[in-house]
Short mmCIF file of C-alpha atoms in Angstrom, two decimals:
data_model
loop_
_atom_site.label_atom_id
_atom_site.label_comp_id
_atom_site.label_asym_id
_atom_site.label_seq_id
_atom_site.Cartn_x
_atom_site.Cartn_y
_atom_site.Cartn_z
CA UNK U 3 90.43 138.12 116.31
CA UNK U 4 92.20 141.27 117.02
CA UNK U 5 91.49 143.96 114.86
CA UNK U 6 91.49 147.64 114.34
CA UNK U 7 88.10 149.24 114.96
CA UNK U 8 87.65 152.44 112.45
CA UNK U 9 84.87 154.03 114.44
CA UNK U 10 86.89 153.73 117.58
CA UNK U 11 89.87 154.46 115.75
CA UNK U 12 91.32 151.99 118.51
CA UNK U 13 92.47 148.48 118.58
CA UNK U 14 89.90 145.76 119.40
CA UNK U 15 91.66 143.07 121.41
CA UNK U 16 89.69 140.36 120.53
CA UNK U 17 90.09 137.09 123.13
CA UNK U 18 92.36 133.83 123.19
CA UNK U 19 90.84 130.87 121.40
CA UNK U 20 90.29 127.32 122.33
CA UNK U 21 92.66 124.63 120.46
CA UNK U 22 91.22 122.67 118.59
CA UNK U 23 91.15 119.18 120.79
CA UNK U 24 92.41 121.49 123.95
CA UNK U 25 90.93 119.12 125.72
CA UNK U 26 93.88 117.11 125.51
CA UNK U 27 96.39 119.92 126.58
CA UNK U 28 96.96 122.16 129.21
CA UNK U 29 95.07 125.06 127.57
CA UNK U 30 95.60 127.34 124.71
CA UNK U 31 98.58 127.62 122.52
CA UNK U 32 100.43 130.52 122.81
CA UNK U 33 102.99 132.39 120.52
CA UNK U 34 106.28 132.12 121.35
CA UNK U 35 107.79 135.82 122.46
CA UNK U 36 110.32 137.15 120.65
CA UNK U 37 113.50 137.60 122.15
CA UNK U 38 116.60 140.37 123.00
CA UNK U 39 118.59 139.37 119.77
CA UNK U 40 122.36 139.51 120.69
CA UNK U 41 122.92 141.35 117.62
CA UNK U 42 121.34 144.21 119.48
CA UNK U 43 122.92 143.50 122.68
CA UNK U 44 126.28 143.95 121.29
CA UNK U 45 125.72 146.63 119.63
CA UNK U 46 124.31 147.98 122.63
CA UNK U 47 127.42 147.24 124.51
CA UNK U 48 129.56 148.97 121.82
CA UNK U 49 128.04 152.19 122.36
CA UNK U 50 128.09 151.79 126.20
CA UNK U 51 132.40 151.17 125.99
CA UNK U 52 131.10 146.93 126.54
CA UNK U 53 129.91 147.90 129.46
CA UNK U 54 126.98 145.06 130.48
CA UNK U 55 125.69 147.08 133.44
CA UNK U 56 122.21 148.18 133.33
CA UNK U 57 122.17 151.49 130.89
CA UNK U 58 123.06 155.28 132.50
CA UNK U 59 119.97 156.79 132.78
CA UNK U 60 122.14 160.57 132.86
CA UNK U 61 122.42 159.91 129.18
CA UNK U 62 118.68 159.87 128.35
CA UNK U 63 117.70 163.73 126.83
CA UNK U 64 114.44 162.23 124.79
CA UNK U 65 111.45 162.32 126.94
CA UNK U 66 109.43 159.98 124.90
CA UNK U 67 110.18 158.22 121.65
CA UNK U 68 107.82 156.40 119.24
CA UNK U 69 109.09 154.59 116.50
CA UNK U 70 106.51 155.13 113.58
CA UNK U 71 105.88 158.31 110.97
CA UNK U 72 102.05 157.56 110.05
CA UNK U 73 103.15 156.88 106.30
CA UNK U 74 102.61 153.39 106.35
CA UNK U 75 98.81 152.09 105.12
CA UNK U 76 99.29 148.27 104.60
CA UNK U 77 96.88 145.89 106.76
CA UNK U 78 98.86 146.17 110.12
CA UNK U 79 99.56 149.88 110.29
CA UNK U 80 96.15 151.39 110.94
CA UNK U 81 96.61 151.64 115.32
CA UNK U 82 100.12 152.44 114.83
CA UNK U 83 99.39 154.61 112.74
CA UNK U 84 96.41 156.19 115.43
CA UNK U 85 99.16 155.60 118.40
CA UNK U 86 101.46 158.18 115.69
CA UNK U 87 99.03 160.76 115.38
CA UNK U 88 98.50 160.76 119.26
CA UNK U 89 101.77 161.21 119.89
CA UNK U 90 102.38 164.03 117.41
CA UNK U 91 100.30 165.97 120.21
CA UNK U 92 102.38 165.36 122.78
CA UNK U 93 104.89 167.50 121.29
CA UNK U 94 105.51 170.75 123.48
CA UNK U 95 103.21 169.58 126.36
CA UNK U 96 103.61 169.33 129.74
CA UNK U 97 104.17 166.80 132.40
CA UNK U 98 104.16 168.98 135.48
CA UNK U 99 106.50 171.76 135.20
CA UNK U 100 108.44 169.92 132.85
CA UNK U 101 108.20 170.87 128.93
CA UNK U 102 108.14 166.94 126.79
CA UNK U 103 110.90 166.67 124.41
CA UNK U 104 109.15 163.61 122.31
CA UNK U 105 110.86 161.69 118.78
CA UNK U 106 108.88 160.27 116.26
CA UNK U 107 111.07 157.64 114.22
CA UNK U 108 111.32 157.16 110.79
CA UNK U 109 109.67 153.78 109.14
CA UNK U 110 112.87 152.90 107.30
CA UNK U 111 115.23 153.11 110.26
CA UNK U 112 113.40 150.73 112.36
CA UNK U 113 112.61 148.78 108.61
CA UNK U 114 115.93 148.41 107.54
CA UNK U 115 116.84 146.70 110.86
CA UNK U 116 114.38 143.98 110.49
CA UNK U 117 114.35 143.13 107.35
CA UNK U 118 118.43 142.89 106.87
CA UNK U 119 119.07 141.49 110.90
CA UNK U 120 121.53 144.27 111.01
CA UNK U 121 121.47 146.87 113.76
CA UNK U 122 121.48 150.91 112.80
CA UNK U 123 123.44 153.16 114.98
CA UNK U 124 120.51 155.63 114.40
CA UNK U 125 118.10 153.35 115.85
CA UNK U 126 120.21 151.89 119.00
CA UNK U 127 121.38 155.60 119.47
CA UNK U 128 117.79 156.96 119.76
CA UNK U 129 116.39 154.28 122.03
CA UNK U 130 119.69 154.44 124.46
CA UNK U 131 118.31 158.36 124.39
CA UNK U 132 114.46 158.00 125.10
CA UNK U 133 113.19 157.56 128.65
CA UNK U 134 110.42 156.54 127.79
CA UNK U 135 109.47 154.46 124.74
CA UNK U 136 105.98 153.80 123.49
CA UNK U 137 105.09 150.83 121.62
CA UNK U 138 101.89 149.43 119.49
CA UNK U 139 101.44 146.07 118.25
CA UNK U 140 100.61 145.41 114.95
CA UNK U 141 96.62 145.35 113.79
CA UNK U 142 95.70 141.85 113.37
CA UNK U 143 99.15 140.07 116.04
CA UNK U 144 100.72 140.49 118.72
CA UNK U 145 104.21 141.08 120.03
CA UNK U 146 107.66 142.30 117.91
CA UNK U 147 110.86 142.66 118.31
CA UNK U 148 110.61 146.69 118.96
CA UNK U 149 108.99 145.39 122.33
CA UNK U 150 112.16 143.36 123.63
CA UNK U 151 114.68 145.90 121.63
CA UNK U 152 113.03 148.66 123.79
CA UNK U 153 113.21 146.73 127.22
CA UNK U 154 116.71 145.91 126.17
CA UNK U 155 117.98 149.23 125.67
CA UNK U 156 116.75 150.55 129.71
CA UNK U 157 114.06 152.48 129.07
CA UNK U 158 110.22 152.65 130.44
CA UNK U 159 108.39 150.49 128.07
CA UNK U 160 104.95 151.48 127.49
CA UNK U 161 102.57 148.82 125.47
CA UNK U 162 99.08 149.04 124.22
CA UNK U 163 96.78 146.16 125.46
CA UNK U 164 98.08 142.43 124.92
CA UNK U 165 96.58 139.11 126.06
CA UNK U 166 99.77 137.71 126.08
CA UNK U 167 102.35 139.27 127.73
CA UNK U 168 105.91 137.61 127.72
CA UNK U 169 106.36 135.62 130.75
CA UNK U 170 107.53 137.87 133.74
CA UNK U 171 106.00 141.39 132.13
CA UNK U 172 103.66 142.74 134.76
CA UNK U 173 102.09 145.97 134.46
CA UNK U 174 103.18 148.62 136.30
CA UNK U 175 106.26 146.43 137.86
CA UNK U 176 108.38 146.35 134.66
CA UNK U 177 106.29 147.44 131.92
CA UNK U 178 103.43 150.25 131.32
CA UNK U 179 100.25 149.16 129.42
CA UNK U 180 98.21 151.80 128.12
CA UNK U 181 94.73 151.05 127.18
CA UNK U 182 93.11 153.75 125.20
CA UNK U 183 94.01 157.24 124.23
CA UNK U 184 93.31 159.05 127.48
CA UNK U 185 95.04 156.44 129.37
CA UNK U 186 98.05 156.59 126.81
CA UNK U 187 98.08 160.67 127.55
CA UNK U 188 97.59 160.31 131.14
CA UNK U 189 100.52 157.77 131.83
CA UNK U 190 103.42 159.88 130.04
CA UNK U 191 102.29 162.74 131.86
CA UNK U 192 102.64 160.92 134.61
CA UNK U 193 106.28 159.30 134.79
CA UNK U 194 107.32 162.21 132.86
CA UNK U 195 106.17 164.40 135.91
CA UNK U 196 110.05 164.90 137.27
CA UNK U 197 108.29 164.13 141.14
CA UNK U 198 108.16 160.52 139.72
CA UNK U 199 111.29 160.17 138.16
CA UNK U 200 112.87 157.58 140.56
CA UNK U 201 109.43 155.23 139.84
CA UNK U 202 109.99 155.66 136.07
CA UNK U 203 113.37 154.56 136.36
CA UNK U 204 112.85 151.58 138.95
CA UNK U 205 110.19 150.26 136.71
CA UNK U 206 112.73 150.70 133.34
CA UNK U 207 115.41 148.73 135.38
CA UNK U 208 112.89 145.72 136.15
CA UNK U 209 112.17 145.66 132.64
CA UNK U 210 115.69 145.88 131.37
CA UNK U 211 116.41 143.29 134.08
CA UNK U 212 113.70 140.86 132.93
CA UNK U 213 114.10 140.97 129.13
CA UNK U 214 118.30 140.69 129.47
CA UNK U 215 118.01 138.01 132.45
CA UNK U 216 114.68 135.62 130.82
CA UNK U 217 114.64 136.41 127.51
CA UNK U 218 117.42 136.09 125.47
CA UNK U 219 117.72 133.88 122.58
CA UNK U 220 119.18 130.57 124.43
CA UNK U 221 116.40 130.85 126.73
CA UNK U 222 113.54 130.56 124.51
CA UNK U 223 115.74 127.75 122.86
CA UNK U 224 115.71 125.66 126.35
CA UNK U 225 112.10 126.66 126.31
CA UNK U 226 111.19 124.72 123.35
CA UNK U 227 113.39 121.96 123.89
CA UNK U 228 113.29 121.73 127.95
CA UNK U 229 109.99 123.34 128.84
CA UNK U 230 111.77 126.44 130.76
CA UNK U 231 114.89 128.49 130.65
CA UNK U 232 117.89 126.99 132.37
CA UNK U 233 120.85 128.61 131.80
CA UNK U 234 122.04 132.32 133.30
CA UNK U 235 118.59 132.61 134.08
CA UNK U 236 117.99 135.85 136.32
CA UNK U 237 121.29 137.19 135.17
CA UNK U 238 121.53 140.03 133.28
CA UNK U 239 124.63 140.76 133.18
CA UNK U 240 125.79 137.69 132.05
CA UNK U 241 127.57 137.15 128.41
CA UNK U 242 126.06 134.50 126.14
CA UNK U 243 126.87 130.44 127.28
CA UNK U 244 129.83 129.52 125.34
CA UNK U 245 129.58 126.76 122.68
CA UNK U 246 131.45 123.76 122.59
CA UNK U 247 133.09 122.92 118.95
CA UNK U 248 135.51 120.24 120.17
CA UNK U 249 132.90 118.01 121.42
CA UNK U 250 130.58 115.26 118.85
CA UNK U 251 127.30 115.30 120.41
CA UNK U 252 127.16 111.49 118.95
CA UNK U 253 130.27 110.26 119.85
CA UNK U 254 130.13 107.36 122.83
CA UNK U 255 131.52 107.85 126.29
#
């Protein structure tokens, strides 16, 4: 039952539900996460001269980047569109001494990618840029591919509220959940603040760490089919399992 709450102009989290006959399983259902689509990873790797290391931080002249212009009113676009307006007013602020350079992305870059599977320069280009990155799930689900794309690329990943975090996200060990305006405010002043540069970075390596090494796309395949991610698992550098052709998965001996 999440939803977006007008008067709050906030997102209401809502709760997990019961299955229906849970009583027979090990609890709730979850969603599957999305994953790091290797699409993105290679293009991420063409920019960085195929380089699979985790991403230069020295590169990274955006403070914090947000990846929605407030144009969009269909039925999942009200709190990103609240998250947008927020941000516009972190534009020429301060965190400490430092002045914010912040980046507020066009719909149709981030649009085009999804829809057509193909990756924009533009887009892989701006989030290999921001240090931090800000996220907001969608009004009525949780979870989309921005949130992995963002881990992916080595920057701090900040998240609104979810009740289902991938497996492995912890706040505040590889990922920042904000829960409300001031909170959202407070915490890019904070690893913003040059004095806690070294955490902001330590906490975007965990998460680029985690999302490359856990969550790529043959992982959540062994998930479904063994329970649990088996292969490469924990290793981020690590190029995608190669595929046998020569073999017939039917043939005896």
């Amino acid at each position: 039952d999440r939803s977006f709450d007008v008067a709050a102009d906030w997102i209401h989290v809502g709760h997990i539900a019961p299955n229906a006959g849970a009583e027979l399983s090990a609890g709730p259902t979850l969603q599957l996460p999305y994953v790091v689509r290797d699409v993105f990873v290679d293009a991420v790797r063409n920019m960085t001269h195929h380089s699979s290391k985790y991403v230069s931080k020295s590169i990274r002249s955006t403070d914090v980047a947000y990846f929605w212009d407030n144009g969009d009113y269909s039925h999942y676009a009200f709190f990103r569109n609240a998250v947008a307006k927020l941000m516009r007013t972190r534009q020429h602020t301060k965190a400490g001494k430092h002045h914010l350079t912040t980046w507020l992305g066009e719909t149709k870059v981030v649009r085009d990618f999804e829809q057509t599977g193909n990756v924009q320069e533009t887009y892989v280009q701006r989030l290999l840029k921001s240090k931090v990155v800000v996220v907001a799930q969608r009004d009525t689900a949780e979870d989309h591919f921005r949130l992995m794309d963002s881990l992916a690329s080595g920057a701090l990943v900040m998240t609104d509220v979810m009740l289902a975090l991938p497996t492995g996200l912890h706040n505040g060990t590889n990922i920042i959940v904000y829960d409300g305006k001031a909170s959202l405010k407070s915490l890019i002043r904070y690893y913003l603040n040059p004095t806690h540069r070294k955490e902001r970075q330590r906490i975007a390596k965990k998460g680029w760490e985690l999302a490359m090494g856990h969550h790529r796309s043959w992982h959540r395949l062994e998930e479904l089919l063994f329970g649990k991610p088996l292969t490469q698992v924990g290793q981020p550098h690590a190029d995608p399992p190669v595929v046998r052709t020569d073999v017939d998965p039917f043939e005896d001996g």
